[in-house]
Short mmCIF file of N, CA and C in Angstrom, two decimals:
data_model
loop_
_atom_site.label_atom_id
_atom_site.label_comp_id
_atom_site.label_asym_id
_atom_site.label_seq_id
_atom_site.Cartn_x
_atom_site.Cartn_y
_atom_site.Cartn_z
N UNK A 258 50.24 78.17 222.75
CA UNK A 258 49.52 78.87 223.79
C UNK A 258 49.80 80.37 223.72
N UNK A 259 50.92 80.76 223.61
CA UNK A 259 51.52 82.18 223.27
C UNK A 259 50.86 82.40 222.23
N UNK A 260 50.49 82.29 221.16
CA UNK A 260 49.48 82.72 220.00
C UNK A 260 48.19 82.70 220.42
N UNK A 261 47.64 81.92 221.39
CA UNK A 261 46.57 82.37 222.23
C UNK A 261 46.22 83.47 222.62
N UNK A 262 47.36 83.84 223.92
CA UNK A 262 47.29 84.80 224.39
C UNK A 262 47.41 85.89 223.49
N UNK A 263 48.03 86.32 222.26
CA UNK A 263 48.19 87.13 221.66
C UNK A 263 47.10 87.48 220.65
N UNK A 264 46.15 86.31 220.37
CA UNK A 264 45.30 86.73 219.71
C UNK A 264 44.14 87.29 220.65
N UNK A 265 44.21 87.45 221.75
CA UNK A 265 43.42 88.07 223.42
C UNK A 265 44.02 88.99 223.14
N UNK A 266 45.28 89.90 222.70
CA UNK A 266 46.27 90.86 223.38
C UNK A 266 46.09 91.04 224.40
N UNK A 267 45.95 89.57 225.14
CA UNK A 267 46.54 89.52 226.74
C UNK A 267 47.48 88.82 227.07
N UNK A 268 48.56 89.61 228.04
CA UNK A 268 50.18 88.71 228.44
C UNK A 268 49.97 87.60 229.04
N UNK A 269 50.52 86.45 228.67
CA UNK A 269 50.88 85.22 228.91
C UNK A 269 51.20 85.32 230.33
N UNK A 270 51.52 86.30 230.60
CA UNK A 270 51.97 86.40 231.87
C UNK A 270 51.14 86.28 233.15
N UNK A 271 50.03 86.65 232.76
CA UNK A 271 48.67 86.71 233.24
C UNK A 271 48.01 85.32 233.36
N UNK A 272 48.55 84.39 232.83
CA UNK A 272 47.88 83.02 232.42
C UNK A 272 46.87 82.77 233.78
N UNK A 273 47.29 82.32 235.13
CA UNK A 273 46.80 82.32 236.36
C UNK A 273 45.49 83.18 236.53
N UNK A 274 45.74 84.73 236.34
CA UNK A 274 44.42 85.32 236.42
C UNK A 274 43.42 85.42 235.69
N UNK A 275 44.10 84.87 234.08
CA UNK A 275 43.00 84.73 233.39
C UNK A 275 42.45 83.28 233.27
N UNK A 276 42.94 82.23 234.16
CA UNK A 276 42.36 81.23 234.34
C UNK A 276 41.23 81.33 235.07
N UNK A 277 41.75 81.37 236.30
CA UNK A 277 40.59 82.03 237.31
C UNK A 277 39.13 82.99 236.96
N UNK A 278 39.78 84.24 235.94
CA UNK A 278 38.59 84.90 235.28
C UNK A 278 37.47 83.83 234.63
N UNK A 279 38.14 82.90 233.56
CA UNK A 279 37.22 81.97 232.67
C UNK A 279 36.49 81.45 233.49
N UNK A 280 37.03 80.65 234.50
CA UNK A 280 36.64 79.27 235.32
C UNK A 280 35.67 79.90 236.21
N UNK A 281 34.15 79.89 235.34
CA UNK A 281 33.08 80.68 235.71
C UNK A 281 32.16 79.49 236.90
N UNK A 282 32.38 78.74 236.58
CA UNK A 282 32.26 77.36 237.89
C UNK A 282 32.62 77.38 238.90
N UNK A 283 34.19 77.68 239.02
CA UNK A 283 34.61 77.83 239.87
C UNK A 283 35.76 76.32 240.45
N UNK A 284 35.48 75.73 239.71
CA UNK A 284 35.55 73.94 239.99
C UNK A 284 37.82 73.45 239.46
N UNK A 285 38.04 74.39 238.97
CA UNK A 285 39.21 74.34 238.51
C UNK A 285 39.45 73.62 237.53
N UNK A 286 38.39 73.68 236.64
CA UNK A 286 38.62 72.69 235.14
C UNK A 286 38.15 73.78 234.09
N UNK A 287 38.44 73.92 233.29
CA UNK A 287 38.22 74.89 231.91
C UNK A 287 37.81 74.36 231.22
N UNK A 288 36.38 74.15 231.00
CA UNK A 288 35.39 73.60 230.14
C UNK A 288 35.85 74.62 228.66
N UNK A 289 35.69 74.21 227.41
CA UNK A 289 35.83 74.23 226.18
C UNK A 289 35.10 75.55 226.15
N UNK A 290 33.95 75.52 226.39
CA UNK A 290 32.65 76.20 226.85
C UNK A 290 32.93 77.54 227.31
N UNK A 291 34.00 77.56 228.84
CA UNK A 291 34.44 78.53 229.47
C UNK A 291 35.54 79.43 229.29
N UNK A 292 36.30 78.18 227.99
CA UNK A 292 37.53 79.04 227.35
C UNK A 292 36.98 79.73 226.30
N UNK A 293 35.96 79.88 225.64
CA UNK A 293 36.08 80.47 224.17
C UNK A 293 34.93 81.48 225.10
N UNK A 294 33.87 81.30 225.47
CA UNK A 294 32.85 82.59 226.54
C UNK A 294 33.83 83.25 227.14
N UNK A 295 34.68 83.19 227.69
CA UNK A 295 35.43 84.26 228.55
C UNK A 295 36.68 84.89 228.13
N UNK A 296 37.15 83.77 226.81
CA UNK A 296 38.24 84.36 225.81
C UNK A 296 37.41 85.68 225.04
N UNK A 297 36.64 85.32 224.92
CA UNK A 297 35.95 86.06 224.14
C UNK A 297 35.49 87.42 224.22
N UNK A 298 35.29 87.21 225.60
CA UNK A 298 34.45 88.39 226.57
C UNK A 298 36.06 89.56 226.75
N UNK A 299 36.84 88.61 227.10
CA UNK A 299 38.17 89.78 226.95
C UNK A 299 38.98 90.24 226.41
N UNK A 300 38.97 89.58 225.36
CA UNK A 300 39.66 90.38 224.01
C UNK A 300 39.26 91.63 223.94
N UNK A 301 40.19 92.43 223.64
CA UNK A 301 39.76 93.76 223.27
C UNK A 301 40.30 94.57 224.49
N UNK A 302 40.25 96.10 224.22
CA UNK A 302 39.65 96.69 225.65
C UNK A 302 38.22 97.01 226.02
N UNK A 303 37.92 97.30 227.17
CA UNK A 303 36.76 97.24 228.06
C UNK A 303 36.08 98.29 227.31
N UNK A 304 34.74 98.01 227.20
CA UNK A 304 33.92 98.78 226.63
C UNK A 304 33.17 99.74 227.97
N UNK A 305 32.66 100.92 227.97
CA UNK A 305 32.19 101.68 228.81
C UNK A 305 30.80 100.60 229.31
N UNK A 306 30.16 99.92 229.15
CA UNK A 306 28.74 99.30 229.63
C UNK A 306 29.54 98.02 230.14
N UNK A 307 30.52 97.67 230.13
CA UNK A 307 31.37 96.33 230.79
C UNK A 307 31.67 96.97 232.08
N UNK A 308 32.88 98.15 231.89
CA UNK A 308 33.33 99.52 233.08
C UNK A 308 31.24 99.39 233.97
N UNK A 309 31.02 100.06 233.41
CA UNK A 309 29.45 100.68 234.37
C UNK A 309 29.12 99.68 235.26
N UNK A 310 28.71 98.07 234.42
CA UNK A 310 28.36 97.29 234.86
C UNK A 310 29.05 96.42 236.00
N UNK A 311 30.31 96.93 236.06
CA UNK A 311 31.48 96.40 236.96
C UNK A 311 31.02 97.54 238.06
N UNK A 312 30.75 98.56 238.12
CA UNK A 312 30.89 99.63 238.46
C UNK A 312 29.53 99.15 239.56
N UNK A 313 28.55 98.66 238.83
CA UNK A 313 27.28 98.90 239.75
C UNK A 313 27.03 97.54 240.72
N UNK A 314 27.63 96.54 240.34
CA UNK A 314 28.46 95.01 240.79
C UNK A 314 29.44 95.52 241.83
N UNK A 315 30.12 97.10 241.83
CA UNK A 315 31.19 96.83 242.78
C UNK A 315 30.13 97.37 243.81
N UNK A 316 29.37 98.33 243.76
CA UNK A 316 28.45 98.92 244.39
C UNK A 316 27.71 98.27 245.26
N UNK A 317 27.06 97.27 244.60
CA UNK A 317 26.12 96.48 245.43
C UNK A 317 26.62 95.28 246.71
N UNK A 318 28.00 95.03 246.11
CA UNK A 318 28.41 94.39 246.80
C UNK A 318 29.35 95.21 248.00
N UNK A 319 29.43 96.40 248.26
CA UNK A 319 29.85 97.41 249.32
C UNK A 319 28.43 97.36 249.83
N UNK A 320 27.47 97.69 249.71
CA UNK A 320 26.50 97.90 250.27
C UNK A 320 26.18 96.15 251.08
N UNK A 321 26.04 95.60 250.44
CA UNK A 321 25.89 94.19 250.97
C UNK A 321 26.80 94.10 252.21
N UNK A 322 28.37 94.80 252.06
CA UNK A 322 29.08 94.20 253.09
C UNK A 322 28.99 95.24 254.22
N UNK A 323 28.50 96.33 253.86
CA UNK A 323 27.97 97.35 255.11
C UNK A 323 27.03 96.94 255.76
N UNK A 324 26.05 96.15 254.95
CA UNK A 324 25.07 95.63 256.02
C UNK A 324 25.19 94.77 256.64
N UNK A 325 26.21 93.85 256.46
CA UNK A 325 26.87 92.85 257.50
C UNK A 325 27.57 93.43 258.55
N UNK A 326 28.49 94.15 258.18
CA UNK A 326 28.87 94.86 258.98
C UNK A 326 28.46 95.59 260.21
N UNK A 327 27.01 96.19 260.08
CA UNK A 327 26.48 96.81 260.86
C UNK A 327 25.93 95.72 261.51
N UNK A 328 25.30 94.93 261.16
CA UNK A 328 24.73 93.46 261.72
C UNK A 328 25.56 92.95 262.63
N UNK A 329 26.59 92.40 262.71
CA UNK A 329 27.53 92.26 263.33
C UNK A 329 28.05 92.90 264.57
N UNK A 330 28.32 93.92 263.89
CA UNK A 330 28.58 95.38 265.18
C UNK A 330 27.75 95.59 266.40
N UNK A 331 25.99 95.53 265.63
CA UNK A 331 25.21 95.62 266.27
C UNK A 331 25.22 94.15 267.16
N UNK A 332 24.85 92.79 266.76
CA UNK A 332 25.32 91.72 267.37
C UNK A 332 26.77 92.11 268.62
N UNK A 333 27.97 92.17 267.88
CA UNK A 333 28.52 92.31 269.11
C UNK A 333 28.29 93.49 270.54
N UNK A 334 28.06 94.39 270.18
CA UNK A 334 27.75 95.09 271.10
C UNK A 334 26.45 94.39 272.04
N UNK A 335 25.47 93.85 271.15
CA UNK A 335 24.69 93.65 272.52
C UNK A 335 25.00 91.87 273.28
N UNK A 336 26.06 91.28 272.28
CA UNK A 336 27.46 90.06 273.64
C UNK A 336 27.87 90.83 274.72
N UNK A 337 28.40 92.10 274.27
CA UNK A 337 29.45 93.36 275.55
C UNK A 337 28.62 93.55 276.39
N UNK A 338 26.67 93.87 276.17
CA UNK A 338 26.22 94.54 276.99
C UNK A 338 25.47 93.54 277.88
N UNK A 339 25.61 92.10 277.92
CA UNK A 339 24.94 91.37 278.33
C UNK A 339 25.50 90.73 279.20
N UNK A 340 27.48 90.38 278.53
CA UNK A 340 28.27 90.35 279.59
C UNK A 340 28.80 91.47 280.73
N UNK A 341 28.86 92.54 280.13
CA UNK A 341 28.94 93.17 281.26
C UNK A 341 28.00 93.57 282.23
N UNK A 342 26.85 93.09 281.79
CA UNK A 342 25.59 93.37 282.77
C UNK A 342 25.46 91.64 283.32
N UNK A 343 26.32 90.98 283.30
CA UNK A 343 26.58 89.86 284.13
C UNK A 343 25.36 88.51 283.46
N UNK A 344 24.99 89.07 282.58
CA UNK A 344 23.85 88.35 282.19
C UNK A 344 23.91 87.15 281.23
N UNK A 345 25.36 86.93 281.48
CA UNK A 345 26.12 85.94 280.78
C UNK A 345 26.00 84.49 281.67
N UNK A 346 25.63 84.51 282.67
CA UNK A 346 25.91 83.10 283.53
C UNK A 346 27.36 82.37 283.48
N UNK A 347 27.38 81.33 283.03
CA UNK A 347 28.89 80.79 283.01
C UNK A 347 29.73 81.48 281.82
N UNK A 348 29.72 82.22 281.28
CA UNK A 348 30.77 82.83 280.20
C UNK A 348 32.08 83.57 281.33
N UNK A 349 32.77 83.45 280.85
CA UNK A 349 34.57 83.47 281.41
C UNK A 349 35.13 82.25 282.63
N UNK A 350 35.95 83.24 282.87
CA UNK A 350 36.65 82.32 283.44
C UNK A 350 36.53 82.08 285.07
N UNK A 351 36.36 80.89 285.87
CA UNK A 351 36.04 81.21 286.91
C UNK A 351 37.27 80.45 287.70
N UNK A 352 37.33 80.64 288.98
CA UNK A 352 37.89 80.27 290.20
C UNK A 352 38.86 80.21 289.53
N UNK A 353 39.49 78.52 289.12
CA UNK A 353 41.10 78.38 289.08
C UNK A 353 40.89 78.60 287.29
N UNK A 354 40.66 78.93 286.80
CA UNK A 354 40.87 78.97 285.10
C UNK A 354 41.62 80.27 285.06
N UNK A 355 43.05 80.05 284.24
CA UNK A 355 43.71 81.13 283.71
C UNK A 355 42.75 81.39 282.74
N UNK A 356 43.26 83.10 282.90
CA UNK A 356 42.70 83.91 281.61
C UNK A 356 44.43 83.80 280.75
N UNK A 357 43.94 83.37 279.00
CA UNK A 357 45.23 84.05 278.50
C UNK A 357 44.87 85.08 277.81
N UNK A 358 46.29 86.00 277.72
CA UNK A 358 45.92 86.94 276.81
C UNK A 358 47.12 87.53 275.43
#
């Protein structure tokens, strides 16, 4: 296995993350398939269009989570403005119900 990794010139040490990298499924089995495609893909160092393409992948997915984000935000604020405009009906706590906090 150490001659593995070395013919990757990647550390053994790494074994875990570069499992995870291969295991393009996701399923926790290393198809034959997924070891030599993703051995493959990382040998070496990173080529500038691997970098970019990571680059525009990290991008899209910030943008994706800003728009949840704002979604959300926006969602909670108008829970705040509905409970505090009482327009909640039974939401909290009434008569004998502790509030915890």
């Amino acid at each position: 296995m150490n001659e593995f990794f070395d013919s990757l010139e990647i550390s053994a040490a790494h074994a875990e993350d570069l499992f995870h990298l291969i295991d393009q499924s996701g399923d926790g089995v290393m198809s034959f398939e997924e070891l030599v495609v993703g051995g493959t893909m990382l040998q070496g160092p990173a080529k500038a269009i691997d970098l970019a393409m990571l680059g525009k992948s990290l991008q899209s997915s910030a943008l994706d989570l800003r728009l949840q984000l704002t979604a959300l935000q926006q969602e909670l604020a108008s829970m705040q403005r509905a409970g505090s405009s009482g327009g909640c009906g039974g939401c909290g706590p009434t008569g004998g119900e502790e509030v915890l906090s």
